[in-house]
Coordinates of C-alpha atoms in Angstrom, one line a residue:
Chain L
X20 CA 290.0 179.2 -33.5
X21 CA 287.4 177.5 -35.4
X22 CA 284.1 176.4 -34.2
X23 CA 284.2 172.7 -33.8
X24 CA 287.4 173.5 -31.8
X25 CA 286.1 175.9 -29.4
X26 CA 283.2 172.8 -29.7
X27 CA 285.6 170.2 -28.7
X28 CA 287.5 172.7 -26.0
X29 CA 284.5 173.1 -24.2
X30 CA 283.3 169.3 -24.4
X31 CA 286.8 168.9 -22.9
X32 CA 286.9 171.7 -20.1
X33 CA 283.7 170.1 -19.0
X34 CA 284.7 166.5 -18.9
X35 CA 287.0 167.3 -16.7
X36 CA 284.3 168.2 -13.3
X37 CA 282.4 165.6 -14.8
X38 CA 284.6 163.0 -14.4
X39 CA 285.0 164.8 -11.2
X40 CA 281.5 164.5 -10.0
X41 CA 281.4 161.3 -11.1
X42 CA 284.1 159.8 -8.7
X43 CA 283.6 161.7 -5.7
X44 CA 280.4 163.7 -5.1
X45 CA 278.4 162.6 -2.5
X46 CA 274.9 162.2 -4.6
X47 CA 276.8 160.5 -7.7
X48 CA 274.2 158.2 -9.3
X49 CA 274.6 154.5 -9.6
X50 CA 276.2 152.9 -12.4
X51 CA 274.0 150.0 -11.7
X52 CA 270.5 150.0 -13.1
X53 CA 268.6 147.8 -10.5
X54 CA 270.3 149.3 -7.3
X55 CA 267.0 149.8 -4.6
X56 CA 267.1 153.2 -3.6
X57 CA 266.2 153.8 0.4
X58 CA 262.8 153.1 0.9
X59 CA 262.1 151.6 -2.2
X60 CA 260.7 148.0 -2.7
X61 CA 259.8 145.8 -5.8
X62 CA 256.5 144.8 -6.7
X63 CA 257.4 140.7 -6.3
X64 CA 258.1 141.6 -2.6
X65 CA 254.6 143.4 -1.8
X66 CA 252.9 140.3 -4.1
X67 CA 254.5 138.3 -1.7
X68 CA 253.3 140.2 0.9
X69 CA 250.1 138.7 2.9
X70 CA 248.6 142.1 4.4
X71 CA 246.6 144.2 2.3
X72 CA 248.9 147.1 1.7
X73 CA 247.0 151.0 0.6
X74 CA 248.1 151.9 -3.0
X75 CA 248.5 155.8 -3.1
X76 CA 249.2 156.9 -6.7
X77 CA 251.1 159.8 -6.6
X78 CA 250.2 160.8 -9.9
X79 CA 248.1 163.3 -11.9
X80 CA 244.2 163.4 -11.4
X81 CA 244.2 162.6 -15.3
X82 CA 246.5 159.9 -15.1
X83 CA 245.2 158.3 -12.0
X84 CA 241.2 158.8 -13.6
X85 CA 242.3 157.3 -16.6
X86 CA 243.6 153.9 -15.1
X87 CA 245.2 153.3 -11.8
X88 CA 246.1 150.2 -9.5
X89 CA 242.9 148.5 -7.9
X90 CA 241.8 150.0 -4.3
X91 CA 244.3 153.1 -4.9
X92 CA 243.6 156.8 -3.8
X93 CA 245.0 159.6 -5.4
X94 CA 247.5 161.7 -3.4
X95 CA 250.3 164.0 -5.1
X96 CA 251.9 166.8 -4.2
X97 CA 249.8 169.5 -6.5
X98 CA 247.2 168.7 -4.4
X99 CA 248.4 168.1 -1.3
X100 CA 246.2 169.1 1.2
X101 CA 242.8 168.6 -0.4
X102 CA 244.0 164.5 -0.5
X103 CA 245.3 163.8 2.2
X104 CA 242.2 163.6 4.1
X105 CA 241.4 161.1 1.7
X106 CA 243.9 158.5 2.5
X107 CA 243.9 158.8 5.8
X108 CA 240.6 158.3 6.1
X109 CA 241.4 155.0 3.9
X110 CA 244.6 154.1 6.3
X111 CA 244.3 151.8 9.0
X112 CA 247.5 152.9 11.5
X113 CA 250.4 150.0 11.0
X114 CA 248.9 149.1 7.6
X115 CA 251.4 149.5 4.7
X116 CA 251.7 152.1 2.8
X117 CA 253.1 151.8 -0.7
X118 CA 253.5 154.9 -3.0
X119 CA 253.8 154.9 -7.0
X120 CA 254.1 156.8 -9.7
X121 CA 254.0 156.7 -13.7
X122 CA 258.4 156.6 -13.6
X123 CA 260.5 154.3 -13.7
X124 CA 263.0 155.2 -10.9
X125 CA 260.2 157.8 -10.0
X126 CA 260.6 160.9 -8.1
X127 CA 256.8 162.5 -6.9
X128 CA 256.2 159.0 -5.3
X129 CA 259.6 159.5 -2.9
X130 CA 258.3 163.2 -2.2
X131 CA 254.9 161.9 -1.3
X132 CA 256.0 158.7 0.3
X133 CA 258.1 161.4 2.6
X134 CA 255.4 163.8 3.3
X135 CA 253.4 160.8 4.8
X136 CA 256.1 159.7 7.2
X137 CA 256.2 163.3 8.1
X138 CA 252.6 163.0 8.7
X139 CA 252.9 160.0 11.1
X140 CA 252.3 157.3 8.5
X141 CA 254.3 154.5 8.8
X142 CA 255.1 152.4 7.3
X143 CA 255.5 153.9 3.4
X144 CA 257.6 152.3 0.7
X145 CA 257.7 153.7 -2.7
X146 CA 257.2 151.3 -6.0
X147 CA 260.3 150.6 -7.6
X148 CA 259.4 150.9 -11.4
X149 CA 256.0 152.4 -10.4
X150 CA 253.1 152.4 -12.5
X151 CA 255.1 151.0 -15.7
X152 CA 256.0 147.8 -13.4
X153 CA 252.7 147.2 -12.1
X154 CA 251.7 147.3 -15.7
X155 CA 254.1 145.2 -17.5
X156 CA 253.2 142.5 -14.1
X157 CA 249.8 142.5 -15.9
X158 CA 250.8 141.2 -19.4
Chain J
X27 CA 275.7 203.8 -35.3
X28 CA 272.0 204.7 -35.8
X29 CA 269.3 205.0 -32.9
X30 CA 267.8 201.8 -34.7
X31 CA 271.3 200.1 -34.5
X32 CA 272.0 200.9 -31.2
X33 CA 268.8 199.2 -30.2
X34 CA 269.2 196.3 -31.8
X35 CA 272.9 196.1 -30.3
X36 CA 271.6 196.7 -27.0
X37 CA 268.7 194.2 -26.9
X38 CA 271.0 191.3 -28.3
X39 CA 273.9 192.2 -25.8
X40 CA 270.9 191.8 -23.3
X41 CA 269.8 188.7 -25.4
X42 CA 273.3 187.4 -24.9
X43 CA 273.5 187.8 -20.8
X44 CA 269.8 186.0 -20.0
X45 CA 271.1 182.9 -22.6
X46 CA 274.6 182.7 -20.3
X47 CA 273.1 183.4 -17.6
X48 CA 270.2 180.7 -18.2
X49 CA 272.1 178.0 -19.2
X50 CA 274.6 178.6 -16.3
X51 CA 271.8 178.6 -13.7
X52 CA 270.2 175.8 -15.2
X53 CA 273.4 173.6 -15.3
X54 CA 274.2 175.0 -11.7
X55 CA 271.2 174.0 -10.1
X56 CA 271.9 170.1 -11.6
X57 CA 275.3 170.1 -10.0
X58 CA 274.2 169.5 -6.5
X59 CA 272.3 166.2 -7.1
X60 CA 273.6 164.6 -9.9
X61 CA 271.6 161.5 -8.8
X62 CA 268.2 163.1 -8.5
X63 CA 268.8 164.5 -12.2
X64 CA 270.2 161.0 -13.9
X65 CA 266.9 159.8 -12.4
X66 CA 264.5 162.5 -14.5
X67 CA 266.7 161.6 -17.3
X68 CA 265.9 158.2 -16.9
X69 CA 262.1 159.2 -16.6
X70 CA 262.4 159.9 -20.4
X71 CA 263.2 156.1 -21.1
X72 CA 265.2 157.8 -24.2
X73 CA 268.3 156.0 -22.8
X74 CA 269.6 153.4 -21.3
X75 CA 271.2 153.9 -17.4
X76 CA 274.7 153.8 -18.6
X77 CA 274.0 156.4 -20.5
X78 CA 271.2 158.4 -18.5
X79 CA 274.3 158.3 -15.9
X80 CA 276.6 159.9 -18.4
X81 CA 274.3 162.4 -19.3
X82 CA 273.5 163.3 -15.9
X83 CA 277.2 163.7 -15.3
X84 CA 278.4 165.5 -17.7
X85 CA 275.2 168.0 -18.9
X86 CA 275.2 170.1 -16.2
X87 CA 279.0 171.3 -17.0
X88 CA 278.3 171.6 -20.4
X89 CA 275.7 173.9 -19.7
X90 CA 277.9 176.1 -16.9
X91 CA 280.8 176.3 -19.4
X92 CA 278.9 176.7 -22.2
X93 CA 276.9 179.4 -20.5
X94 CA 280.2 181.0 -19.1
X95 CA 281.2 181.2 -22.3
X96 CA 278.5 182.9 -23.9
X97 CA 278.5 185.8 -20.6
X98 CA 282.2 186.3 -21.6
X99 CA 281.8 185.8 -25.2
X100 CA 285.4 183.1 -25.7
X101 CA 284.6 180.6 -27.5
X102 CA 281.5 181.9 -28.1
X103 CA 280.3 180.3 -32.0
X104 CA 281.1 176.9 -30.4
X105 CA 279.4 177.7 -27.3
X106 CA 276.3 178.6 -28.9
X107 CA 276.9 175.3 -31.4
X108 CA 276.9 173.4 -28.1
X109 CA 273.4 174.8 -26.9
X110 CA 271.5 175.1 -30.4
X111 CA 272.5 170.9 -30.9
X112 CA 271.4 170.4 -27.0
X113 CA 267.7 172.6 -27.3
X114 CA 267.2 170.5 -30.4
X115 CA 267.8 167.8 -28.3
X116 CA 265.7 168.5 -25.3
X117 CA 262.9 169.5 -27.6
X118 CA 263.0 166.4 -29.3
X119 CA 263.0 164.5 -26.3
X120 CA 260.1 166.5 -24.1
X121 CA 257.7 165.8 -28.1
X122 CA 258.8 162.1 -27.4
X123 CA 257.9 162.2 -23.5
X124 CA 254.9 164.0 -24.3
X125 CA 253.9 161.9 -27.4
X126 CA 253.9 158.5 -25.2
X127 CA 251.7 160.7 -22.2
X128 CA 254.5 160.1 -19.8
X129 CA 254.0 162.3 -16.2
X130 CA 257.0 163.6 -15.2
X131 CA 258.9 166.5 -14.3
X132 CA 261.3 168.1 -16.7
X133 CA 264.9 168.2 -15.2
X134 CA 265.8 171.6 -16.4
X135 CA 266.6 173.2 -13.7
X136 CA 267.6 170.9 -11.3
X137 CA 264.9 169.0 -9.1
X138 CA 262.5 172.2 -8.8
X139 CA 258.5 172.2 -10.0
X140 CA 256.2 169.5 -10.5
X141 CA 254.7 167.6 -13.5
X142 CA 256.1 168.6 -16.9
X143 CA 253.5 171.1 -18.4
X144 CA 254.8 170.2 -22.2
X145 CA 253.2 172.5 -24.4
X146 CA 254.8 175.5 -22.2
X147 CA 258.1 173.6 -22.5
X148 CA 258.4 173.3 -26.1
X149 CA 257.0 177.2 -26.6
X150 CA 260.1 177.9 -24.4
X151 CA 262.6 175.6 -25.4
X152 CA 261.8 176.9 -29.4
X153 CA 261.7 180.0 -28.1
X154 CA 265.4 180.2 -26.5
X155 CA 266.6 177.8 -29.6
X156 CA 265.5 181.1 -31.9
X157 CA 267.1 183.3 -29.8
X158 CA 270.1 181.0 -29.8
X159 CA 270.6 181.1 -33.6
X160 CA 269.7 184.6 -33.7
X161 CA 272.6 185.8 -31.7
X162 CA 274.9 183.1 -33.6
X163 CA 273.8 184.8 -36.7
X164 CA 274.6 188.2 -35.1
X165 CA 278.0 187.6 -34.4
X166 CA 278.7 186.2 -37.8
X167 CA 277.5 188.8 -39.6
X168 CA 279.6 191.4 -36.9
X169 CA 282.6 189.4 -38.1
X170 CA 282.0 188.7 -41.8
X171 CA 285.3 187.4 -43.6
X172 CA 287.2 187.3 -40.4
X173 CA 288.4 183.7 -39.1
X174 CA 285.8 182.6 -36.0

């Protein structure tokens, strides 16, 4: 058999549990772009918000050093436990927590954003869009 | 077959398991949140969602059938096509991620690790793209003027 066939045989041996996955597995992304994933919130609705909300950045220490949102503190999950002190000592209990990162449908900010609920922070929404939405809000 | 040979032979038979077995754990470990890896596809911003979607559905099986097929050595040239075109890829995309100081996580192996340490990842992914063309080399010199 030549190559680009055994190419295409795979390409279509795979396609099949792809389309598969696609249809019916549980965790299937969304074909929709702009879908709010649980816990998530967009950066127009805090704006609108009138309570002064605590930025974590869930981001590196490089990133966050180099720029970050006004009145943030740095908290990500390399560094867990020496930052956390940090932000709770920032955190006034029932203030709102919001949690961001540099991605855009970002994933460190949901694992932080869980770790402080699991710590007894509530409430903790993560930045839809992140860093890259609060940035292009700028402009 | 000479001592030298038989070494050779061995070490690229060994060569040939840890590249199966690589790419099958590493599209294996994507299978069980196909969401969670569409989203550090997307964290490239290589592609747009429709496609990041596509990708994230159908990589992973790529990679287990591809890497099945490598183990078992069917369909083996077009495997290793498969893999040598998707390393270039990935290294081509991890440059681009790193080139525009994005932090995030790499994806390959499902949702495991934490930010992407890139100048490890490109050592690595040339690393298994060598090793790649090394054993497609191998098997066409083993079967010179046969039909693949």
């Amino acid at each position: 058999m030549s190559v680009l066939r055994q190419v295409l045989l795979l390409c279509l041996l795979a396609l099949i549990p792809a389309v598969a996955t696609g249809l019916f597995h549980p965790k299937r992304p969304s074909w929709q772009a702009d879908a709010l994933k649980p816990g998530e919130v967009l950066l127009s609705i805090v704006m609108g918000w009138k309570e002064k909300v605590l930025w974590v950045d869930a981001r590196s220490q490089k990133a966050y050093d180099q720029e970050h949102i006004p009145g943030a503190v740095l908290l990500n999950e390399d560094a867990w436990d020496d930052l956390l002190g940090g932000v709770l000592q920032r955190w006034v209990p029932g203030q709102t927590v919001i949690v961001y990162c540099d991605d855009r449908q970002c994933r460190s900010s949901h694992g932080v954003a869980r770790r402080l609920r699991e710590a007894g922070v509530e409430p903790v929404y993560v930045l839809k869009g992140g860093w890259s939405t609060w940035q292009s809000a700028k402009k | 077959m000479a001592v030298r040979e038989k070494i050779v032979f061995w070490i690229l038979h060994v060569a040939r398991f840890f590249m199966g077995g690589l790419f099958l754990y590493a599209g294996a470990t994507k299978i069980p949140d196909p969401s969670g890896f569409a989203v550090d596809v997307q964290n490239y911003r290589l592609l747009p969602h429709i496609l990041t979607v596509v990708f994230a559905l159908y990589l992973p099986w790529i990679e287990v059938f591809c890497g099945i097929a490598v183990i078992v050595r069917r369909l083996y040239l077009g495997a290793l096509g498969i893999l040598t075109v998707l390393m270039g890829i990935f290294i081509v995309a991890i440059v681009s991620a790193w080139a525009r100081g994005l932090d995030i996580s790499c994806g390959c192996f499902g949702r495991h690790g934490g930010t992407a340490d890139y100048p490890w990842l490109v050592v690595r992914d040339m690393a298994i793209l060598g090793i790649l063309a090394i054993l497609a080399a191998w098997h066409l010199i083993q079967h010179r003027g046969e039909r693949c």
